[in-house]
XYZ file of C-alpha atoms in Angstrom:
731
model
C -15.950 35.367 17.958
C -14.357 31.977 18.497
C -15.814 29.095 16.509
C -18.090 26.732 18.433
C -17.054 23.143 18.141
C -19.307 20.091 18.288
C -19.388 18.719 21.811
C -19.198 15.198 22.915
C -17.830 13.519 26.005
C -16.416 10.052 26.264
C -15.247 7.836 29.057
C -12.292 5.745 27.972
C -10.608 2.798 29.632
C -8.907 0.297 27.369
C -9.466 -2.482 29.866
C -13.186 -2.025 29.265
C -13.036 -2.851 25.587
C -12.396 -5.971 23.625
C -10.588 -4.190 20.794
C -11.691 -5.163 17.308
C -10.949 -3.412 14.024
C -12.769 -4.307 10.823
C -12.548 -3.080 7.234
C -14.953 -0.242 6.509
C -15.846 2.238 3.810
C -16.634 5.931 3.761
C -17.240 8.498 1.048
C -14.358 10.305 -0.639
C -14.814 12.942 -3.341
C -12.361 14.250 -5.909
C -13.252 16.988 -8.386
C -16.852 16.813 -7.199
C -17.244 13.111 -8.008
C -17.367 10.163 -5.623
C -14.365 7.856 -5.859
C -16.090 4.551 -6.414
C -13.542 2.241 -4.795
C -11.468 4.403 -2.428
C -9.962 1.783 -0.115
C -8.238 -0.806 -2.277
C -4.697 -0.094 -1.127
C -3.749 1.234 -4.569
C -2.641 -0.370 -7.817
C 0.967 -0.033 -8.933
C 2.285 -3.320 -10.305
C -0.781 -5.242 -11.392
C -1.207 -8.604 -13.097
C -4.716 -9.049 -14.505
C -6.818 -12.067 -15.461
C -10.468 -12.829 -16.179
C -12.755 -14.854 -13.908
C -16.479 -14.856 -13.184
C -16.592 -14.388 -9.420
C -20.360 -14.245 -8.896
C -21.521 -16.725 -11.552
C -23.538 -14.141 -13.465
C -22.019 -15.061 -16.829
C -20.012 -11.828 -17.006
C -16.232 -11.748 -16.916
C -14.865 -9.985 -13.845
C -11.238 -9.013 -13.231
C -8.759 -10.634 -10.871
C -5.736 -8.490 -9.984
C -2.581 -9.756 -8.379
C -0.710 -6.731 -7.070
C 2.983 -7.617 -7.135
C 3.923 -4.887 -4.658
C 2.838 -6.442 -1.403
C 1.631 -9.725 -2.958
C -2.009 -8.643 -2.696
C -5.092 -10.155 -4.314
C -7.822 -7.760 -5.466
C -11.145 -8.710 -7.015
C -13.233 -6.398 -9.200
C -16.812 -7.164 -10.243
C -18.079 -5.831 -13.551
C -21.257 -3.942 -12.769
C -23.250 -4.713 -15.935
C -23.328 -6.947 -18.993
C -22.779 -3.939 -21.257
C -19.567 -2.647 -22.788
C -18.879 -0.109 -20.047
C -15.719 -0.284 -17.955
C -17.376 0.240 -14.598
C -16.077 -2.124 -11.933
C -16.613 -2.391 -8.192
C -13.928 -3.568 -5.818
C -15.391 -6.577 -3.993
C -12.982 -7.600 -1.279
C -15.144 -10.514 -0.112
C -13.898 -12.639 -3.022
C -10.248 -11.951 -2.208
C -10.424 -14.041 0.962
C -11.208 -17.148 -1.110
C -7.817 -17.057 -2.794
C -4.765 -18.723 -1.261
C -1.726 -16.692 -0.331
C 0.089 -15.884 -3.569
C 3.447 -14.292 -4.273
C 5.582 -12.824 -7.084
C 3.188 -13.568 -9.961
C -0.227 -15.140 -10.463
C -2.280 -15.816 -13.598
C -5.734 -17.382 -13.974
C -6.565 -19.800 -16.787
C -8.553 -22.981 -17.248
C -6.088 -25.853 -17.626
C -8.563 -28.776 -17.393
C -11.325 -27.434 -19.649
C -14.012 -27.463 -16.954
C -14.952 -23.830 -17.616
C -13.424 -22.581 -14.353
C -10.203 -20.564 -14.112
C -7.396 -22.168 -12.156
C -4.380 -20.430 -10.594
C -0.825 -20.621 -11.901
C 1.603 -18.942 -9.514
C 5.173 -18.730 -8.274
C 6.450 -21.272 -5.752
C 10.111 -20.840 -4.854
C 11.285 -20.846 -8.518
C 8.713 -23.512 -9.459
C 5.129 -23.286 -10.700
C 2.349 -24.072 -8.265
C -1.101 -24.766 -9.689
C -4.352 -24.460 -7.760
C -7.384 -26.212 -9.197
C -10.631 -24.256 -9.104
C -13.058 -26.314 -6.985
C -15.797 -23.681 -6.785
C -19.489 -24.429 -6.868
C -22.429 -22.119 -7.570
C -22.384 -20.777 -4.027
C -18.729 -20.350 -3.131
C -15.284 -19.726 -4.592
C -12.587 -22.235 -3.610
C -9.224 -23.621 -4.746
C -7.057 -26.601 -3.841
C -3.457 -27.433 -4.719
C -3.147 -29.463 -7.929
C 0.651 -29.516 -7.914
C 3.467 -27.640 -6.203
C 5.745 -27.908 -9.230
C 5.198 -28.480 -12.924
C 7.475 -31.331 -14.050
C 8.948 -31.531 -17.537
C 10.787 -34.324 -19.358
C 14.140 -32.815 -20.332
C 15.347 -35.901 -22.161
C 17.861 -37.570 -19.892
C 16.019 -36.499 -16.718
C 12.735 -35.146 -15.467
C 12.895 -31.878 -13.590
C 10.684 -29.101 -12.326
C 10.185 -26.194 -14.708
C 12.156 -23.319 -13.225
C 10.787 -19.793 -13.562
C 12.415 -16.721 -12.096
C 10.466 -14.713 -9.550
C 10.929 -11.588 -11.681
C 9.638 -13.182 -14.900
C 6.062 -13.628 -16.021
C 5.764 -16.774 -18.164
C 3.181 -17.677 -20.788
C 0.738 -20.481 -20.112
C -0.881 -20.915 -23.494
C -1.802 -23.556 -26.072
C 1.267 -23.094 -28.271
C 0.565 -25.978 -30.651
C -3.222 -25.480 -30.837
C -4.042 -28.993 -29.616
C -6.301 -27.945 -26.747
C -4.041 -28.201 -23.687
C -1.905 -25.620 -21.886
C 1.796 -25.429 -22.719
C 4.522 -23.331 -21.077
C 6.782 -20.696 -22.604
C 9.299 -19.056 -20.313
C 12.721 -17.494 -20.440
C 15.550 -19.720 -19.324
C 16.777 -19.095 -15.791
C 19.941 -17.555 -17.272
C 17.817 -15.395 -19.578
C 18.042 -14.629 -23.261
C 16.380 -17.742 -24.707
C 12.817 -19.011 -24.407
C 12.044 -22.589 -23.390
C 9.032 -24.404 -24.803
C 7.550 -27.104 -22.571
C 4.830 -28.943 -24.478
C 1.913 -30.392 -22.545
C 1.542 -34.101 -23.338
C -2.038 -34.396 -22.051
C -3.631 -34.619 -25.480
C -0.887 -36.834 -26.878
C -1.108 -39.336 -24.013
C -4.746 -39.240 -22.964
C -6.688 -37.382 -25.636
C -7.904 -34.736 -23.189
C -6.705 -31.505 -21.610
C -6.946 -32.226 -17.896
C -3.337 -33.262 -17.193
C -0.156 -31.275 -16.579
C 2.578 -33.465 -18.078
C 5.304 -31.625 -19.972
C 8.196 -32.299 -22.293
C 10.921 -29.811 -23.197
C 10.633 -29.436 -26.969
C 13.250 -26.728 -27.353
C 15.292 -24.392 -25.191
C 15.336 -21.810 -27.965
C 11.741 -21.344 -29.059
C 11.438 -18.827 -31.874
C 15.184 -19.048 -32.581
C 16.071 -15.689 -31.084
C 18.186 -14.299 -28.283
C 16.989 -11.282 -26.297
C 19.659 -9.068 -24.792
C 19.751 -5.507 -23.542
C 17.393 -3.771 -25.956
C 18.676 -5.886 -28.801
C 17.919 -9.206 -30.457
C 19.909 -11.877 -32.218
C 17.578 -13.528 -34.744
C 17.857 -16.938 -36.416
C 21.059 -17.717 -34.582
C 19.987 -20.158 -31.958
C 21.995 -22.977 -30.429
C 21.270 -25.527 -27.743
C 22.033 -24.646 -24.156
C 24.746 -27.277 -24.093
C 26.643 -25.837 -27.066
C 25.750 -22.138 -26.886
C 28.583 -19.705 -27.483
C 30.018 -18.899 -24.060
C 30.669 -15.184 -24.670
C 26.960 -14.701 -25.343
C 26.076 -16.371 -22.058
C 28.540 -14.230 -20.192
C 27.179 -11.122 -21.854
C 23.625 -12.058 -20.878
C 24.537 -12.878 -17.277
C 26.767 -9.960 -16.524
C 25.314 -7.197 -18.626
C 21.822 -8.489 -19.194
C 18.657 -7.784 -17.376
C 17.039 -9.686 -14.557
C 13.436 -9.982 -15.642
C 11.135 -10.480 -18.632
C 7.405 -10.739 -19.178
C 5.891 -12.822 -21.954
C 2.467 -12.787 -23.549
C 1.937 -15.272 -26.373
C -0.935 -14.916 -28.852
C -1.648 -15.052 -32.562
C -1.346 -11.412 -33.594
C -1.541 -11.836 -37.375
C -4.138 -14.601 -37.590
C -1.888 -17.172 -39.305
C -2.434 -19.952 -36.736
C 0.892 -19.717 -34.994
C 1.948 -17.977 -31.814
C 3.688 -14.640 -31.825
C 5.182 -13.197 -28.650
C 4.914 -9.845 -26.862
C 7.829 -9.145 -24.547
C 8.355 -6.746 -21.707
C 11.652 -6.370 -19.981
C 13.304 -4.608 -17.068
C 15.743 -3.038 -19.549
C 13.217 -1.299 -21.806
C 10.036 0.724 -21.347
C 7.886 -0.378 -24.294
C 6.386 -3.664 -25.354
C 8.282 -5.542 -28.054
C 6.343 -7.645 -30.582
C 8.102 -10.512 -32.339
C 6.169 -12.027 -35.270
C 6.439 -15.747 -35.896
C 7.340 -16.324 -39.546
C 7.593 -20.068 -38.960
C 4.661 -22.149 -37.810
C 3.139 -23.638 -34.665
C 5.601 -26.551 -34.654
C 8.754 -24.640 -35.552
C 8.566 -20.996 -34.485
C 10.914 -18.481 -36.110
C 11.202 -14.806 -35.144
C 12.928 -12.550 -37.629
C 12.037 -8.970 -36.648
C 10.777 -6.849 -33.756
C 8.322 -3.960 -33.325
C 9.689 -2.114 -30.290
C 6.704 0.244 -29.971
C 3.852 -2.257 -29.903
C 0.866 -1.835 -30.155
C 1.742 0.994 -32.545
C 1.264 -0.566 -35.943
C -1.560 -2.734 -34.683
C -4.448 -0.277 -34.616
C -2.982 2.113 -32.076
C -1.070 5.365 -32.415
C -0.049 5.129 -28.755
C 2.532 2.776 -27.265
C 2.476 1.482 -23.707
C 5.299 3.571 -22.266
C 5.904 1.887 -18.918
C 9.188 3.108 -17.480
C 9.504 0.232 -15.039
C 9.293 -3.191 -16.651
C 6.106 -3.414 -18.782
C 4.026 -6.584 -18.704
C 1.111 -7.362 -21.048
C -2.068 -9.292 -20.227
C -4.777 -10.647 -22.527
C -8.318 -10.494 -21.112
C -11.826 -9.309 -21.975
C -12.615 -6.147 -19.999
C -15.637 -4.770 -21.897
C -17.719 -7.949 -22.109
C -17.726 -8.257 -25.888
C -16.293 -11.773 -25.916
C -13.007 -10.597 -27.415
C -9.874 -10.278 -25.324
C -8.238 -6.887 -24.976
C -4.708 -5.837 -24.086
C -3.788 -4.474 -20.654
C -0.251 -3.300 -19.841
C 1.085 -2.611 -16.354
C 4.464 -2.299 -14.613
C 5.939 -5.538 -13.286
C 8.321 -3.929 -10.830
C 8.478 -5.013 -7.200
C 9.588 -1.585 -6.057
C 8.380 1.805 -7.250
C 5.738 1.895 -9.930
C 5.289 4.939 -12.069
C 2.226 6.645 -10.707
C -1.511 6.273 -10.398
C -1.934 6.243 -14.189
C 0.091 3.205 -15.131
C -2.408 0.562 -16.294
C -2.763 0.996 -20.057
C -5.859 -0.384 -21.750
C -6.056 -1.147 -25.475
C -9.491 -2.382 -26.568
C -9.613 -5.060 -29.241
C -11.703 -4.048 -32.254
C -10.604 -7.151 -34.173
C -10.812 -10.775 -33.089
C -8.971 -13.025 -30.681
C -7.024 -14.572 -33.556
C -6.373 -11.302 -35.388
C -6.573 -8.528 -32.786
C -6.591 -4.806 -33.448
C -5.619 -3.043 -30.234
C -6.845 0.561 -30.044
C -5.709 2.810 -27.214
C -8.414 3.538 -24.620
C -6.836 4.916 -21.410
C -3.807 4.882 -19.120
C -5.620 4.348 -15.817
C -7.831 1.294 -16.197
C -9.323 0.465 -12.749
C -7.057 3.127 -11.201
C -9.554 5.834 -12.151
C -12.024 4.153 -9.804
C -9.780 4.030 -6.731
C -7.942 6.308 -4.298
C -4.265 6.201 -5.160
C -1.317 8.422 -4.239
C 1.304 6.999 -6.583
C 3.978 5.078 -4.724
C 3.471 4.678 -0.960
C 1.010 6.513 1.267
C 1.899 7.961 4.686
C -1.292 9.169 6.459
C -1.350 11.804 9.178
C -4.058 13.861 10.848
C -4.645 17.592 11.256
C -7.595 19.946 11.665
C -6.230 22.210 8.965
C -9.270 24.550 8.768
C -10.143 24.647 12.492
C -13.678 23.333 12.102
C -13.319 20.663 14.785
C -13.129 17.829 12.264
C -10.108 15.649 11.660
C -8.663 16.056 8.185
C -6.080 13.857 6.484
C -2.683 14.733 5.089
C -1.149 11.932 3.014
C 2.549 11.919 2.223
C 4.005 9.670 -0.458
C 7.214 8.407 -2.005
C 6.147 10.093 -5.200
C 4.306 10.241 -8.461
C 6.731 9.017 -11.077
C 7.619 10.795 -14.285
C 10.190 8.571 -15.897
C 12.510 7.424 -13.146
C 12.186 10.620 -11.106
C 9.554 10.592 -8.370
C 7.757 13.806 -7.469
C 6.835 13.598 -3.767
C 3.827 15.508 -2.523
C 1.416 15.925 0.351
C -2.264 15.358 -0.390
C -5.012 17.105 1.607
C -8.302 15.359 2.277
C -10.752 17.690 3.986
C -13.319 16.150 6.322
C -16.702 17.212 4.933
C -18.677 14.886 7.177
C -19.292 15.226 10.883
C -17.493 14.319 14.081
C -19.305 10.993 14.194
C -19.617 10.294 10.454
C -16.438 11.317 8.627
C -16.365 11.766 4.879
C -13.598 13.381 2.911
C -12.898 15.427 -0.174
C -9.506 15.258 -1.858
C -8.997 18.949 -2.511
C -5.260 19.141 -3.177
C -2.760 16.474 -4.277
C 0.144 18.886 -3.790
C -0.749 20.643 -0.553
C 1.662 23.481 0.117
C 3.210 22.978 -3.326
C 5.949 20.868 -1.743
C 6.822 19.202 -5.047
C 8.318 22.524 -6.174
C 10.549 22.891 -3.100
C 14.020 21.402 -3.373
C 14.829 20.273 0.157
C 18.314 19.095 -0.797
C 20.227 21.302 -3.206
C 22.869 18.601 -3.578
C 20.345 16.536 -5.518
C 19.410 17.166 -9.123
C 15.765 16.304 -8.406
C 13.494 16.933 -5.462
C 13.717 14.711 -2.413
C 11.477 11.650 -2.546
C 9.599 10.020 0.296
C 7.858 12.743 2.342
C 6.526 11.558 5.712
C 4.568 14.261 7.620
C 3.834 14.784 11.303
C 2.188 17.737 13.078
C 2.484 19.535 16.418
C 2.764 22.987 17.975
C 6.523 23.396 18.245
C 6.598 27.132 18.967
C 3.615 27.374 21.341
C 1.751 29.888 19.224
C -1.526 27.968 19.320
C -1.380 26.240 15.936
C 0.261 23.107 14.630
C 3.485 23.158 12.667
C 4.725 20.584 10.190
C 7.739 18.309 10.368
C 8.626 16.276 7.282
C 11.034 13.381 7.014
C 12.409 12.421 3.614
C 13.996 9.530 1.769
C 17.534 10.822 2.356
C 17.139 10.517 6.127
C 16.769 14.222 6.939
C 14.109 16.235 8.798
C 12.583 19.560 7.684
C 10.600 22.132 9.688
C 7.646 24.055 8.232
C 6.137 26.776 10.410
C 2.389 27.393 10.382
C 2.166 31.088 9.515
C -1.631 31.339 9.299
C -3.604 33.589 11.599
C -5.313 31.832 14.503
C -8.549 30.292 13.306
C -7.532 30.426 9.617
C -6.667 27.540 7.340
C -3.197 26.178 8.030
C -0.429 27.699 5.921
C 2.992 26.099 6.105
C 6.226 27.822 5.113
C 9.653 26.234 5.091
C 11.482 27.449 8.193
C 14.469 25.141 8.422
C 15.970 22.693 5.940
C 17.657 19.705 7.585
C 16.285 20.631 10.989
C 19.069 20.526 13.619
C 21.189 18.590 11.123
C 19.284 15.400 11.928
C 20.347 12.782 9.397
C 19.650 9.119 10.018
C 21.035 8.057 6.645
C 17.887 7.002 4.787
C 14.125 7.004 5.169
C 13.363 9.266 8.099
C 9.778 8.759 9.312
C 9.247 11.264 12.165
C 6.421 11.469 14.698
C 5.944 14.343 17.157
C 4.924 13.350 20.675
C 5.697 14.440 24.217
C 7.459 11.243 25.274
C 8.803 12.408 28.656
C 5.734 14.496 29.591
C 7.669 17.719 30.080
C 5.297 19.754 27.920
C 7.612 19.742 24.891
C 7.118 17.708 21.749
C 9.876 15.210 21.074
C 10.709 13.364 17.866
C 10.357 9.624 17.400
C 11.926 8.721 14.041
C 11.540 5.516 12.051
C 14.539 4.239 10.093
C 15.123 2.132 7.001
C 16.710 -0.692 9.035
C 13.557 -1.098 11.143
C 14.867 0.565 14.294
C 13.720 3.816 15.976
C 15.701 6.938 16.858
C 14.565 9.241 19.686
C 15.326 12.957 19.642
C 14.368 14.631 22.924
C 13.309 18.265 22.812
C 15.779 20.091 25.061
C 14.506 23.556 24.220
C 11.633 25.660 25.512
C 7.928 25.976 24.742
C 8.653 28.569 22.066
C 12.068 27.416 20.866
C 12.525 23.673 20.276
C 16.019 22.202 20.389
C 16.834 18.701 19.150
C 20.558 18.340 19.773
C 20.869 14.735 20.896
C 19.802 11.426 19.344
C 19.181 8.108 21.060
C 19.440 5.255 18.591
C 17.837 1.819 18.991
C 15.050 3.430 21.002
C 13.226 0.829 23.081
C 15.253 -1.921 21.383
C 12.670 -1.831 18.592
C 13.695 -3.680 15.456
C 11.096 -4.573 12.828
C 13.417 -5.788 10.092
C 11.894 -7.922 7.359
C 13.523 -11.366 7.360
C 13.204 -11.498 3.563
C 15.192 -8.312 2.967
C 17.780 -6.017 4.478
C 15.184 -3.442 5.459
C 12.475 -2.739 7.970
C 11.167 0.736 7.079
C 9.772 1.423 10.533
C 7.075 4.119 10.649
C 5.973 5.005 14.216
C 2.655 6.194 15.588
C 2.564 7.116 19.310
C -0.562 7.514 21.411
C -1.776 7.484 25.014
C -4.316 4.888 26.072
C -5.314 3.637 29.466
C -2.963 6.129 31.056
C 0.211 4.974 29.339
C 2.169 5.766 26.221
C 1.915 3.089 23.545
C 3.379 2.804 20.092
C 2.421 1.220 16.772
C 5.202 0.607 14.240
C 4.410 0.062 10.572
C 6.956 -1.999 8.662
C 8.107 -3.132 5.237
C 6.615 -6.586 5.755
C 3.172 -5.034 6.269
C 2.994 -6.076 9.915
C 2.041 -3.476 12.524
C 3.988 -3.913 15.774
C 2.403 -2.825 19.076
C 4.559 -1.781 22.065
C 3.943 -0.587 25.624
C 6.071 -0.246 28.784
C 7.226 3.092 27.399
C 6.163 5.642 30.021
C 9.082 6.263 32.391
C 11.191 3.721 30.502
C 12.611 5.767 27.639
C 16.107 4.333 28.047
C 14.912 0.761 28.505
C 13.419 -2.018 26.402
C 9.793 -1.661 25.385
C 7.358 -4.540 25.616
C 6.139 -6.070 22.340
C 2.422 -6.757 22.721
C 1.830 -7.910 19.150
C 3.745 -8.257 15.888
C 0.539 -8.156 13.836
C -1.752 -5.626 15.494
C -5.419 -6.574 15.108
C -4.492 -8.834 12.178
C -4.491 -5.839 9.864
C -1.678 -6.971 7.581
C -2.724 -5.989 4.046
C 0.411 -5.382 2.024
C 3.891 -3.907 2.033
C 5.470 -0.864 3.746
C 2.504 0.036 5.921
C 2.103 3.378 7.708
C -0.752 3.659 10.196
C -2.865 6.451 11.681
C -4.689 5.309 14.813
C -7.239 7.943 15.861
C -10.907 8.202 16.821
C -12.640 9.323 13.626
C -16.194 8.369 14.586
C -16.545 10.182 17.912
C -17.226 7.099 20.016
C -14.028 7.199 22.064
C -12.527 4.254 20.225
C -9.568 4.568 17.914
C -10.098 3.737 14.259
C -7.321 3.229 11.745
C -6.209 4.489 8.374
C -3.114 2.956 6.951
C -1.237 3.466 3.742
C 0.571 0.951 1.543
C 3.606 0.849 -0.740
C 1.221 0.520 -3.682
C -0.061 4.039 -2.985
C -3.516 3.508 -1.508
C -5.279 3.486 1.845
C -7.305 1.091 3.933
C -9.806 2.176 6.555
C -10.626 0.130 9.636
C -13.347 1.047 12.098
C -13.263 0.036 15.747
C -16.505 -1.798 16.521
C -15.516 -2.958 20.012
C -18.270 -3.430 22.569
C -18.230 -2.661 26.264
C -18.208 -5.759 28.442
C -20.979 -6.236 31.002
C -18.607 -6.296 33.983
C -16.854 -3.091 33.108
C -15.468 -0.958 35.907
C -15.061 2.673 34.985
C -12.946 3.598 37.987
C -13.202 7.354 38.462
C -15.716 7.931 35.674
C -18.626 7.817 38.091
C -17.185 10.381 40.461
C -15.606 12.949 38.112
C -17.525 15.755 36.507
C -16.261 18.630 34.348
C -18.259 21.798 33.721
C -18.817 23.874 31.722
C -17.753 21.882 28.705
C -17.264 23.489 26.189
C -15.567 26.458 27.861
C -13.230 29.284 26.923
C -11.710 30.247 30.288
C -12.306 28.065 33.379
C -13.390 24.462 33.826
C -14.628 23.247 37.196
C -13.756 19.815 38.503
C -16.094 17.847 40.785
C -14.357 14.806 42.190
C -14.822 12.517 45.162
C -11.117 11.616 45.106
C -7.930 13.627 44.749
C -6.269 13.056 41.391
C -3.610 14.317 38.993
C -5.214 16.002 35.986
C -3.272 16.220 32.719
C -4.488 18.013 29.604
C -3.031 16.917 26.254
C -3.327 18.227 22.726
C -4.551 15.786 20.110
C -0.882 15.436 19.104
C 0.107 14.128 22.542
C 1.606 17.347 23.884
C 1.223 17.724 27.664
C -0.150 21.231 28.242
C -1.382 21.230 31.842
C -0.373 19.032 34.803
C -2.231 19.827 38.030
C -3.420 18.120 41.201
C -7.196 18.451 41.630
C -9.790 17.656 44.254
C -13.468 18.377 44.711
C -14.427 21.844 43.455
C -11.040 22.528 41.825
C -10.660 24.831 38.854
C -8.342 24.706 35.833
C -7.582 27.802 33.790
C -7.735 26.969 30.054
C -8.002 30.529 28.759
C -4.540 30.310 27.144
C -5.518 27.284 25.039
C -6.583 27.807 21.446
C -10.058 26.719 20.223
C -9.849 22.981 19.660
C -10.602 19.760 21.441
C -8.212 18.291 24.002
C -7.918 15.188 26.138
C -7.811 15.287 29.915
C -6.753 12.389 32.110
C -7.445 11.898 35.797
C -5.313 9.474 37.779
C -5.715 8.808 41.504
C -2.710 9.528 43.685
C -2.104 5.817 44.239
C -2.271 5.210 40.456
C -5.071 2.664 40.918
C -7.700 4.415 38.792
C -7.597 6.462 35.617
C -10.125 7.873 33.177
C -9.952 9.961 30.042
C -12.373 12.610 28.887
C -12.540 15.060 26.053
C -12.871 18.792 26.634
C -13.720 21.507 24.144
C -12.137 24.942 24.139
C -14.342 27.341 22.211
């Protein structure tokens, strides 16, 4: 007996709605437990600082996510020593737009953390102007100025470095330690606030030395006690550092050994562990003579922070004991390691003589929904229960430098109107074990899924694009009504190869009843592959590049990373394009214009820009006839937006008052009652045109050949003046 599906009927006309999407939450389970903070967008390259957001006297955690330049705010849930935090996005909106790096510290001794951040190679400082009721910041300076001797100049800090803002000389004001722009040597800019004014509220600096600690840092090696001034430094060393050196370093300065001088913890793009250099000089004349390249091993821990991509260390109190702990995270702007890449070492010593003991590798990440690097959401009813499930592709979970790309399955355990999900498989179909390109030593990274019935057997098949630019076909071999089961049918499907980053989407673009391919590309353009086959045998033997003249290239890079989503609304095909910049582009003027230029309606759809490399899924998940949105980010997480649009009072429904469909649900024949002749078209939820028929009053449509599922039916008058959409259920 065919499974009965939940019935509901909607009348849809986009002109009737003032579209509005807003951030929303829903429940997601993994391993039987609720994921506390599912929709944060993921954490991959995180910079962490303390701040009390809600003025409860408890330190909370500010996170600047380097991938996507995102600000995340986490509230500590109690004044105990637990590590339970809640993502509280309402505080994020109070922060200015930040980029590259951002650290919070109190420079003027008013008890409120200020912002130090990147500003086009300079340091911008925002003063904390918050009161008891609201969080606010204002610009204190757009560039820290330092007296270099003959001239005064802005302190220059590379966008890939993380400097130290710390009281180096223990006089009560904030100094600056940072690697020189050319690398290798550390500059010390001393704050003159105390010297000049006897207080800490000024940001006036003087370059004390361009070789603090008297060491040179190269590629996994150090030259100790051999320091010369920038003006007289041995040229071969400079050339070695510039040509063969690395392009980024992180610095954390603190007194490790309790001798009242600053030691330094270094991370670097060229090595995967923290390096500790102990100051054997003093606070006035620092001298480094040795290095521990496995820190914090040797300082209370038997575990090092093995971050394959550019480790960075942060000093903050996470367990509310008044003593700052050590947190280590990648500082890469590209692919972070995985969803367990924020190391936490709790301090069992003191601030001045810390003992860092290993606690976990997934601080905060254990509380969120994260799919490693990148998240590409798609929709399928994989178990034929009438509920929309989620399949999430990704660039990969990283082990070393080798990503392992997978598909994650989130089963909808809610209802048609109240979705909730359970993450039941992070490697759905065991795709990580399938080598889609035998020419590569490792598996292909960057799996982008799309679904549709390509062989007309009543179930949906799977198409996957990959990071090499190819397309792969997986046939659904499950029996009708059973859980979907995908088996690899064709590697490099029809030899489609767009060079890099293929992001396919299946949709019947020319309304001939066959699913076509719309493929996003790394350069931000779209390629169209028309299906020239039959209902049971697809053929994709021709490609149309620069489809619709779409080009979503990021002005700040060479890439666009277009990821398309196609849908029908208000009787016409429309398209959303996710991009590297995080903007979602909205196009129409597509129907009947496949060889022309599409119309750009918006370059920031619904103001949903949240981060970098966005991929969107725009479907009705709440059963109200309005499309909601999931979208994934480069940092590996998801956001969920619900459509809370309201119907205007002067709405005209067109045909909706004169069209009736019965019975609905049905398994053989549906009857049409209409006061006007119209063209009826029945589509699958994947946009495939299945039936195209002219109807009038008392017409019938045979649906007995359709598999149990829900479908969309459109009615358009013969003069094209009126159109409505309804949902039908085949049981």
